[in-house]
Tab-separated table of C-alpha atoms in Angstrom:
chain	number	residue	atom	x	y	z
A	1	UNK	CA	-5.058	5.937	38.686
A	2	UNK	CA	-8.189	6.431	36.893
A	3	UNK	CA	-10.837	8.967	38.386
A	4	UNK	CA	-13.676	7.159	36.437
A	5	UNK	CA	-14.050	4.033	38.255
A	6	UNK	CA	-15.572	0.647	37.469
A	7	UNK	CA	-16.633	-2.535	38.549
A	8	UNK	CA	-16.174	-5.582	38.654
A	9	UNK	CA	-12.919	-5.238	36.391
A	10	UNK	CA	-13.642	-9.181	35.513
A	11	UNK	CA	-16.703	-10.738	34.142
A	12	UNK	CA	-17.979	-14.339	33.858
A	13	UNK	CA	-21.337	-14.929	32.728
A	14	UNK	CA	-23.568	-17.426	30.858
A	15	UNK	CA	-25.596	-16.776	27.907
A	16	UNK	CA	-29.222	-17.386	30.873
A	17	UNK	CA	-27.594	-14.926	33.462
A	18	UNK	CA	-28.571	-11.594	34.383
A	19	UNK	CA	-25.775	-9.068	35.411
A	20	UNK	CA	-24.349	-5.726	35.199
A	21	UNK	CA	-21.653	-3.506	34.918
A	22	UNK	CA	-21.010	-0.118	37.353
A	23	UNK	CA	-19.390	2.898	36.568
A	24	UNK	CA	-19.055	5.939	39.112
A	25	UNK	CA	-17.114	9.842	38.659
A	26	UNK	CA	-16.740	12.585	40.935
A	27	UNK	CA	-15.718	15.287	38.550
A	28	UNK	CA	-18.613	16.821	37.864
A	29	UNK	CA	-18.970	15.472	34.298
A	30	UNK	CA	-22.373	15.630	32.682
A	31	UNK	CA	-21.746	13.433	29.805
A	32	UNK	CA	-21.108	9.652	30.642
A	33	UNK	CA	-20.652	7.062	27.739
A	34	UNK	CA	-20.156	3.177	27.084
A	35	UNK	CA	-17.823	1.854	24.822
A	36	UNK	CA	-17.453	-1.863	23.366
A	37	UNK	CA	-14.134	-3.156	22.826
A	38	UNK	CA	-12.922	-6.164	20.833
A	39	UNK	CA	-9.320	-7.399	20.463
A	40	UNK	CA	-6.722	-5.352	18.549
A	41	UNK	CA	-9.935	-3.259	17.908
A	42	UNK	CA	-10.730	0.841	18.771
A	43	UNK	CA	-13.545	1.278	20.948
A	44	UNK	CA	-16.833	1.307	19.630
A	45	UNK	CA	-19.414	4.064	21.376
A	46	UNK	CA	-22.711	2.410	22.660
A	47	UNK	CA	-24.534	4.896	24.126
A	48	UNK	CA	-24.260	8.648	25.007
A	49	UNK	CA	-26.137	10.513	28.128
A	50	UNK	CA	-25.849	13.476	28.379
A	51	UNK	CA	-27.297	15.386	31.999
A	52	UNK	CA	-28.678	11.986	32.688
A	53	UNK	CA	-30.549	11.728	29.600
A	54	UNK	CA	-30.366	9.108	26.497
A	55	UNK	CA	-28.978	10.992	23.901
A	56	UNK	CA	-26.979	8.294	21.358
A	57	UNK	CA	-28.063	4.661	21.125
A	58	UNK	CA	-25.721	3.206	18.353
A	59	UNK	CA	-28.232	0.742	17.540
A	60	UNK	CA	-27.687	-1.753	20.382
A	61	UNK	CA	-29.205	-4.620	20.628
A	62	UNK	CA	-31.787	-4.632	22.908
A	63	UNK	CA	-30.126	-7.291	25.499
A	64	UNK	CA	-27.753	-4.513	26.458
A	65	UNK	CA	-29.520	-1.712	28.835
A	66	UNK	CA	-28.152	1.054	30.040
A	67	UNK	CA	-29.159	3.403	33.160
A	68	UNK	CA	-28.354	6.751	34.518
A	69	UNK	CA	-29.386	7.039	37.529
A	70	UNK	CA	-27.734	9.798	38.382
A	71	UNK	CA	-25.091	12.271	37.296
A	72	UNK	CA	-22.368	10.582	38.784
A	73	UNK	CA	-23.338	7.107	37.968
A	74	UNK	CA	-23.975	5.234	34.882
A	75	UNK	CA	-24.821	1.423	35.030
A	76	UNK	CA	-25.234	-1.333	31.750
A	77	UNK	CA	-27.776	-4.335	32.487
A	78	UNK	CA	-26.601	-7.235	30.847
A	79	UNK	CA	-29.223	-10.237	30.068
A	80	UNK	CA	-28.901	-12.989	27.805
A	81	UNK	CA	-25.732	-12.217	26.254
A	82	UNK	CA	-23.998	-14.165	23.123
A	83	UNK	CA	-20.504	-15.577	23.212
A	84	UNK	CA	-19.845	-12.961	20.302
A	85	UNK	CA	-20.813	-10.060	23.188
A	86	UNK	CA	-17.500	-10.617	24.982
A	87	UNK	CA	-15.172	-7.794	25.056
A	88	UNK	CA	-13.841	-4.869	27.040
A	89	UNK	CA	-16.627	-2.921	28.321
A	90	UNK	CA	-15.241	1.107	29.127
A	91	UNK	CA	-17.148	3.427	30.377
A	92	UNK	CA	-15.986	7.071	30.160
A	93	UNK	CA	-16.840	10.627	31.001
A	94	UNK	CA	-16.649	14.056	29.888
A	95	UNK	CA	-17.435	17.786	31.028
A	96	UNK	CA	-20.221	18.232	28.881
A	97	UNK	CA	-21.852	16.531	25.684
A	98	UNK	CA	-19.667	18.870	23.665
A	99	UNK	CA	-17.509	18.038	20.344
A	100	UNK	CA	-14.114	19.318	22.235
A	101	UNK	CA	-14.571	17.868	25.129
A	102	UNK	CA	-11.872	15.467	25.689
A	103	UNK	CA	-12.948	11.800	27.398
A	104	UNK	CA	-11.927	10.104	30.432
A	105	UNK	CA	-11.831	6.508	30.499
A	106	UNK	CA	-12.303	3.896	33.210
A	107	UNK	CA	-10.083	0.891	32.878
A	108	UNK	CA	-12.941	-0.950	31.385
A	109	UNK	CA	-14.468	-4.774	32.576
A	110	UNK	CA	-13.601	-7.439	30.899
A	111	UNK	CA	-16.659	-9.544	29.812
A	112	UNK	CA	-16.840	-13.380	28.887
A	113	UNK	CA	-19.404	-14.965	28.054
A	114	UNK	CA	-19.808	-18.805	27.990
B	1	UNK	CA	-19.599	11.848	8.395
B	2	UNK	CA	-15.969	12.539	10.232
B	3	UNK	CA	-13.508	9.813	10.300
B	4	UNK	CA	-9.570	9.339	10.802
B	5	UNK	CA	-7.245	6.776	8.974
B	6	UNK	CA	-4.049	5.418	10.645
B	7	UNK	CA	-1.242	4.536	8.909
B	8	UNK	CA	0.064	1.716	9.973
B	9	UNK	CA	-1.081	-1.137	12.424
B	10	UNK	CA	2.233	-1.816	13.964
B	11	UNK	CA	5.374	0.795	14.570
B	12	UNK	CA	8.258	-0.782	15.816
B	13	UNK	CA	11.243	1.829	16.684
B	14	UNK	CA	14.432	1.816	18.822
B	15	UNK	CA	14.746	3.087	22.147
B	16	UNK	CA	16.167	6.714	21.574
B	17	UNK	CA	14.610	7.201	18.135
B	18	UNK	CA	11.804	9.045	16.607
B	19	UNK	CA	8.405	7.781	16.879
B	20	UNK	CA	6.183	9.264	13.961
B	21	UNK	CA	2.929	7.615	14.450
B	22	UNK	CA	0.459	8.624	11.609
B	23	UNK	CA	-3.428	9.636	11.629
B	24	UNK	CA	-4.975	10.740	8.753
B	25	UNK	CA	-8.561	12.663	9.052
B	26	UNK	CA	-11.649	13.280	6.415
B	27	UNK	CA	-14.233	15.701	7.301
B	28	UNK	CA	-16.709	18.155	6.190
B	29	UNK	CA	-15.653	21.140	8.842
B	30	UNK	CA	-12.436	21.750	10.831
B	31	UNK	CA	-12.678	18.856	13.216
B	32	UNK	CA	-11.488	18.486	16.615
B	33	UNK	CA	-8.810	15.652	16.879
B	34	UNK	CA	-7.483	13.434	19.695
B	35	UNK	CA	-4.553	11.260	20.474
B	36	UNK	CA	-5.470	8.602	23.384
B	37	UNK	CA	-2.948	6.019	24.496
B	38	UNK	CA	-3.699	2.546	25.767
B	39	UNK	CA	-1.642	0.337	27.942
B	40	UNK	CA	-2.277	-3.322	28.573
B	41	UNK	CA	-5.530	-3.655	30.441
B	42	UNK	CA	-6.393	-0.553	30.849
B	43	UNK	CA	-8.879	2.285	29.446
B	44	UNK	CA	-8.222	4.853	26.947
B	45	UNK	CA	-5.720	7.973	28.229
B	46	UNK	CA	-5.817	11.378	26.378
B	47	UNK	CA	-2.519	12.632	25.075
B	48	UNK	CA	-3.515	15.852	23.395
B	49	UNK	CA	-6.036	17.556	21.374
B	50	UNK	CA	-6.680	19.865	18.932
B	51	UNK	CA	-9.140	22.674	18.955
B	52	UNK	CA	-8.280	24.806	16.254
B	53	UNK	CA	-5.980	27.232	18.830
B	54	UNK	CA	-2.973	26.167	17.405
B	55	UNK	CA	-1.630	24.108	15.090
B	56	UNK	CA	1.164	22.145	16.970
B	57	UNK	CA	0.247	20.653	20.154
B	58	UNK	CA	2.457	19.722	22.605
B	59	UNK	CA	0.815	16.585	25.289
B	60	UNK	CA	2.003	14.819	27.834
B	61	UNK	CA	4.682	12.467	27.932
B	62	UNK	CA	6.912	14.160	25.190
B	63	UNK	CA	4.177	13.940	22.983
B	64	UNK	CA	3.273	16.497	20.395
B	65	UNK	CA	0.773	16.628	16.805
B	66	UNK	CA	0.884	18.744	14.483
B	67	UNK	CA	-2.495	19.702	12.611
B	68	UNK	CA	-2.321	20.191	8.517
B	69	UNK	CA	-5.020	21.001	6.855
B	70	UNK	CA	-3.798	20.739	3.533
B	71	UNK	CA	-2.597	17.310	4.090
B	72	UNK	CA	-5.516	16.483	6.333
B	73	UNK	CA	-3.231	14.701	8.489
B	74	UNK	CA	-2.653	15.221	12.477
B	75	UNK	CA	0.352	12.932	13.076
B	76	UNK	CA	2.079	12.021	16.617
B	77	UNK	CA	5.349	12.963	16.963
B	78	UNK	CA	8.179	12.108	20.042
B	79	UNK	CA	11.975	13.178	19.488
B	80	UNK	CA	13.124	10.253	21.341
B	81	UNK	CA	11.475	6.489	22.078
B	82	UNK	CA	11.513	5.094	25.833
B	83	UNK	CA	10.619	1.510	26.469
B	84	UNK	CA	7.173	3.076	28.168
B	85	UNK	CA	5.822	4.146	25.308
B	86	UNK	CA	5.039	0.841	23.669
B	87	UNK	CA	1.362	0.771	24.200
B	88	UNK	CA	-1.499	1.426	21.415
B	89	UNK	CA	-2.437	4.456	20.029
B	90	UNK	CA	-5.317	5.735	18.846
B	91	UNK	CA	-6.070	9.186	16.516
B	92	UNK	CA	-9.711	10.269	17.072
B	93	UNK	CA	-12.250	12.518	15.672
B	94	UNK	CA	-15.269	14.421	17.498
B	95	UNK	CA	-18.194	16.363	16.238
B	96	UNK	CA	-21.273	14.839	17.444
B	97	UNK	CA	-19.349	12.015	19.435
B	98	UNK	CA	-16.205	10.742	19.285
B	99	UNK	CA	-14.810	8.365	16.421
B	100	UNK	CA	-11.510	6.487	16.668
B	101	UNK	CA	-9.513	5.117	14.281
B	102	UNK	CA	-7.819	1.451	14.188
B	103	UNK	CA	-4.891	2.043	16.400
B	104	UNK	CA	-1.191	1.903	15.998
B	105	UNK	CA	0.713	-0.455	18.173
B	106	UNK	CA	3.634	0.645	18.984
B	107	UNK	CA	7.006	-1.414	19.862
B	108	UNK	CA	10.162	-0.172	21.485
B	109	UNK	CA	12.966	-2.594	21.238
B	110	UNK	CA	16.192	-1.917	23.277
């Protein structure tokens, strides 16, 4: 079991729809993250926040929008997606914004988009 | 800029044999470096890490690395191959965030 949880695990949108994606930790962590995975790919970081603040935006396009409300949650609005956009969404945590700081990974949502 | 190479898209190995899984890493300062394991449909699980303490490191599952810096390499070691460890694998790198490399799948055959 994963202690970084998040929801929904499946995804079905169209390219018009508005939805997003959840992700929720009790450990404390103060660093939260999304990653974008493709097929046989690694995981590509999104975005960083670190104590609830913005700190990396890997120059994502706009349609993607992430929020922080607070330290234990981390949300990405989805709206108007592409086809090309569908992949494994994982969100992960770690103890601080710190470059030994291991991550933990949720078990990710799987996004299509038709 | 940090980044790791991995050898190697596919291992396939025998059950009861050495898996040697190999990660490669280029960068300016002594790095951190992660393994992280991946089963179907699911997230990313750390293995082990290196922080410079010491130079093998022993991580869960059997799993150890050792770190050489004048190879630059970190490679994953495990003496002997059980059909749950076929997964993918991935080496990773951390300064100002964390960088993975491709991934190794790995096979176990009976």
């Amino acid at each position: 079991d994963t202690e970084v949880t998040q929801t929904p695990k499946h995804l079905v949108m169209g390219m018009t729809n508005k939805k997003s994606l959840k992700c929720e930790q009790h450990m404390g962590h103060r660093a939260m993250y999304w990653y974008k995975q493709k097929a046989k790919k690694p995981p590509e970081l999104m975005f960083v926040y670190s104590y609830e603040k913005l700190s990396i935006n890997e120059s994502v396009p706009s349609r993607f929008s992430p929020e922080c409300p607070n330290s234990s949650l981390l949300n990405l609005h989805l709206h108007a997606l592409q086809p090309e956009d569908s992949a494994l969404y994982l969100c992960a945590s770690s103890p601080k914004d710190s470059y030994n700081s291991p991550l933990h990974f949720g078990n990710g949502t799987r996004l299509t988009v038709t | 800029a940090q980044s790791v190479t991995q050898l190697g898209s596919h291992v396939s190995v025998s059950e009861g044999a050495l898996v040697l899984l190999r990660c490669n890493y280029s960068s300016s300062v002594p790095p951190y470096l992660f393994w992280y394991v991946q089963y179907p449909n699911q997230g990313l699980q750390l293995l082990l890490k290196y922080t410079s303490a010491a130079t093998l490191v022993k991580g869960i599952n059997g799993f150890e690395a050792e770190f050489k810096k004048s190879e630059t390499s970190f490679h994953l070691t495990k003496p002997s191959a059980h059909m749950s460890d076929a997964a993918e694998y991935f080496c990773a790198v951390s300064n100002n965030d964390m960088r993975f490399g491709a991934g190794t799948r790995l096979t176990v055959k009976p």
